[in-house]
XYZ file of C-alpha atoms in Angstrom:
256
model
C -11.166 -17.167 -10.255
C -8.305 -15.912 -8.097
C -7.288 -12.683 -9.846
C -8.698 -10.200 -12.355
C -7.610 -6.769 -13.555
C -8.821 -4.177 -15.999
C -6.866 -1.379 -17.653
C -8.371 2.071 -16.954
C -6.762 3.624 -20.030
C -7.981 0.735 -22.208
C -11.566 -0.046 -21.171
C -11.788 -2.944 -23.624
C -8.845 -4.835 -22.065
C -9.108 -7.273 -19.164
C -6.844 -9.930 -17.666
C -7.949 -12.855 -15.502
C -6.420 -15.873 -13.794
C -8.603 -18.869 -12.943
C -7.418 -21.565 -10.537
C -4.765 -23.661 -12.285
C -5.682 -22.007 -15.579
C -2.810 -19.630 -16.292
C -3.493 -16.057 -17.417
C -6.068 -14.971 -20.002
C -6.621 -11.688 -21.847
C -9.601 -10.103 -23.545
C -9.361 -7.029 -25.760
C -13.054 -6.942 -26.697
C -14.704 -6.174 -23.355
C -14.699 -9.829 -22.257
C -16.462 -11.288 -25.294
C -13.570 -13.639 -26.097
C -10.399 -14.608 -24.221
C -6.892 -15.706 -25.260
C -4.492 -17.736 -23.110
C -1.216 -15.906 -22.475
C 0.784 -18.572 -20.608
C 0.022 -21.446 -23.029
C 1.491 -24.008 -20.642
C 5.017 -22.621 -20.904
C 5.049 -21.196 -17.399
C 3.411 -22.203 -14.144
C -0.354 -22.395 -14.695
C -1.173 -22.077 -10.994
C -1.724 -18.356 -10.366
C -2.537 -16.476 -7.178
C -2.205 -12.810 -8.185
C -1.821 -10.479 -11.141
C -1.408 -6.728 -11.413
C -1.213 -4.298 -14.320
C 1.028 -1.295 -13.678
C -1.256 1.777 -13.564
C 1.415 3.990 -15.135
C 2.242 1.560 -17.975
C -0.442 -0.916 -19.134
C 2.176 -2.944 -21.008
C 3.740 -4.007 -17.698
C 2.029 -6.957 -16.007
C 3.162 -8.889 -12.949
C 1.858 -12.396 -12.218
C 2.403 -14.364 -9.014
C 2.194 -18.137 -9.241
C 0.736 -20.505 -6.688
C -2.912 -20.178 -5.729
C -2.350 -18.088 -2.612
C -5.035 -20.081 -0.819
C -5.153 -22.821 1.796
C -7.320 -25.771 0.914
C -6.819 -29.543 0.639
C -6.366 -29.580 -3.153
C -4.264 -26.476 -3.792
C -1.485 -26.126 -6.371
C 1.821 -24.407 -5.693
C 3.863 -22.173 -8.000
C 7.449 -21.193 -8.677
C 7.603 -17.450 -8.154
C 6.717 -14.288 -10.014
C 6.598 -13.438 -13.723
C 6.638 -10.153 -15.613
C 5.590 -9.029 -19.087
C 6.570 -5.688 -20.618
C 4.602 -6.197 -23.835
C 1.039 -6.657 -22.519
C 1.354 -10.403 -22.114
C 3.061 -11.452 -25.341
C 6.246 -12.620 -23.597
C 7.209 -13.317 -19.987
C 10.301 -13.406 -17.823
C 10.770 -15.052 -14.429
C 11.677 -12.646 -11.614
C 12.425 -14.914 -8.679
C 10.749 -15.566 -5.310
C 10.695 -19.190 -6.414
C 10.689 -20.666 -2.910
C 7.617 -18.675 -1.901
C 5.440 -21.304 -3.632
C 2.279 -19.207 -3.177
C 1.928 -15.510 -4.078
C -1.371 -14.148 -2.839
C -1.277 -10.464 -3.827
C 0.685 -7.944 -5.907
C 0.348 -4.158 -5.932
C 2.244 -1.716 -8.154
C 3.027 1.915 -7.339
C 0.523 4.009 -9.349
C 3.330 6.322 -10.526
C 6.243 3.900 -10.934
C 5.897 0.587 -12.798
C 9.177 -0.632 -11.305
C 8.121 -0.266 -7.668
C 5.907 -3.022 -6.341
C 5.019 -5.056 -3.276
C 4.300 -8.770 -3.233
C 2.528 -10.783 -0.538
C 4.198 -14.205 -0.376
C 2.185 -16.786 1.544
C 4.921 -19.440 1.541
C 4.963 -23.227 1.684
C 1.476 -24.616 2.343
C 2.706 -27.753 4.151
C 5.854 -26.698 5.951
C 7.848 -23.802 7.386
C 10.012 -21.599 5.180
C 11.692 -18.214 5.374
C 10.530 -16.861 2.006
C 7.255 -15.533 3.435
C 5.854 -12.101 4.170
C 5.861 -8.857 2.186
C 8.588 -8.273 -0.396
C 9.408 -4.989 -2.154
C 11.177 -4.305 -5.433
C 12.190 -0.877 -6.705
C 13.821 -2.082 -9.916
C 10.985 -3.904 -11.665
C 11.590 -7.224 -9.950
C 15.299 -7.651 -10.644
C 15.968 -7.624 -6.905
C 13.753 -8.090 -3.849
C 13.865 -7.046 -0.211
C 11.798 -8.744 2.483
C 10.303 -5.757 4.302
C 7.700 -7.401 6.574
C 8.293 -10.776 8.187
C 7.174 -12.395 11.444
C 8.228 -16.045 11.390
C 8.576 -19.152 9.228
C 4.889 -20.039 9.550
C 3.354 -16.601 8.852
C 3.053 -15.443 5.251
C 1.869 -12.386 3.364
C -1.731 -12.518 2.192
C -2.754 -9.041 1.010
C -1.121 -5.701 0.234
C -2.448 -2.286 -0.841
C -0.918 1.106 -1.652
C -2.570 4.409 -0.730
C -3.420 5.981 -4.122
C -2.769 9.484 -2.767
C 0.553 8.653 -1.101
C 2.508 5.611 -2.335
C 4.661 5.655 0.795
C 1.627 4.489 2.777
C 1.221 0.742 2.427
C -1.145 -1.681 4.146
C -0.574 -5.420 4.360
C -2.026 -8.494 5.997
C -0.146 -11.524 7.271
C -1.646 -14.983 7.807
C -0.183 -17.598 10.126
C -1.351 -20.767 8.460
C -0.085 -24.099 7.245
C -1.862 -27.186 6.016
C -1.496 -30.310 8.127
C -1.781 -33.876 6.849
C -5.463 -33.682 7.812
C -8.254 -31.354 6.726
C -10.135 -30.660 9.958
C -8.716 -29.192 13.184
C -5.598 -27.923 11.470
C -3.058 -27.326 14.226
C -0.906 -24.861 12.329
C -3.163 -21.791 12.286
C -2.417 -18.937 14.673
C -2.635 -15.244 15.480
C 0.865 -14.037 14.584
C -0.552 -12.313 11.497
C -3.036 -9.431 11.277
C -3.203 -6.035 9.571
C -0.082 -3.867 9.313
C 0.691 -0.345 8.066
C 3.828 1.407 6.818
C 4.169 5.151 6.262
C 7.710 5.071 4.875
C 7.355 2.883 1.815
C 7.697 -0.404 3.657
C 10.850 0.272 5.646
C 9.044 0.031 8.989
C 5.612 -1.328 9.962
C 3.230 -1.275 12.895
C 0.301 -3.555 13.616
C -3.242 -2.112 13.530
C -5.387 -3.366 16.403
C -7.608 -0.643 17.909
C -11.241 -1.592 17.344
C -10.394 -4.909 15.708
C -11.326 -8.133 17.524
C -8.820 -10.157 19.481
C -7.377 -13.285 17.952
C -7.266 -12.148 14.318
C -6.208 -15.072 12.140
C -6.941 -13.905 8.610
C -7.771 -10.544 7.012
C -8.025 -8.692 3.720
C -7.812 -4.906 3.417
C -9.048 -2.428 0.789
C -8.589 1.331 0.386
C -11.368 3.610 -0.875
C -9.854 5.249 -3.961
C -11.973 8.386 -3.580
C -11.094 8.785 0.114
C -7.863 6.970 1.046
C -8.343 7.474 4.771
C -11.346 5.130 4.496
C -10.378 1.458 4.764
C -12.399 -1.729 4.744
C -11.241 -5.085 6.089
C -12.697 -8.554 6.245
C -11.503 -10.269 9.399
C -11.594 -13.862 10.679
C -10.744 -14.661 14.302
C -9.895 -17.741 16.314
C -13.012 -17.432 18.472
C -13.532 -21.001 19.610
C -16.131 -22.860 17.606
C -16.673 -19.876 15.350
C -13.870 -19.934 12.761
C -15.467 -19.834 9.297
C -18.853 -18.947 10.789
C -20.580 -15.587 11.136
C -19.527 -15.455 14.802
C -15.858 -15.357 13.916
C -16.080 -13.273 10.760
C -16.719 -9.572 10.309
C -16.378 -6.568 8.017
C -14.663 -3.596 9.626
C -14.268 0.017 8.537
C -11.718 2.661 9.439
C -12.221 6.360 8.745
C -8.824 7.444 10.046
C -6.373 5.450 7.900
C -6.381 2.412 10.174
C -5.888 4.098 13.553
C -9.294 2.870 14.743
C -11.867 0.413 13.399
C -15.544 -0.368 13.844
C -17.501 -3.431 12.814
């Protein structure tokens, strides 16, 4: 399972996306599920999001949004305006992997997409993209280089101009172990002007951050949680190189 979403105004409705399984919907509290893609679109999915202000609007990002030896890529982002009955393609086709989507809680046409990019080679369609017209057009608002893609994105529920994002410098090599393409050009970033400008959050976080996810406490948006992996030698993917960090001041400082 790579993505799941409920609908607060419709507690019986859920959407989910399993690896290479398309998108499924339940309207009976998860008792039964119906396939929405039915093989017509890309069945490899990395992210889905229901617009909080309009539950009929759903965005789906294709491509698993993961790095592993047997991953499947996608062909961009899709949108439904009728709760999954029909879909339209919105672009970002060359991103190949979309890892996260977040929609403005007050505006179903304003959203941010974390595009991880090509898993096996460099490409420019990576980073964080923003649309203010429901996906008709896109602007790349956070980008580092051709090997560093967007991995996670979150909007402050109290102030939609505050956005957090994570970038991940990672590519798959032709081998599984000792992948030479990982690096520390990513990390956790914050924007206070709706994505126009960004700064990297570092105080209290470990050195050599390779991979991170970030979450905002809905009841107290200044409280953030992040899972962080570092490049500490011999410790990547072990408890020595991994940690859960908390910020109580909207990302200014962190503690493990």
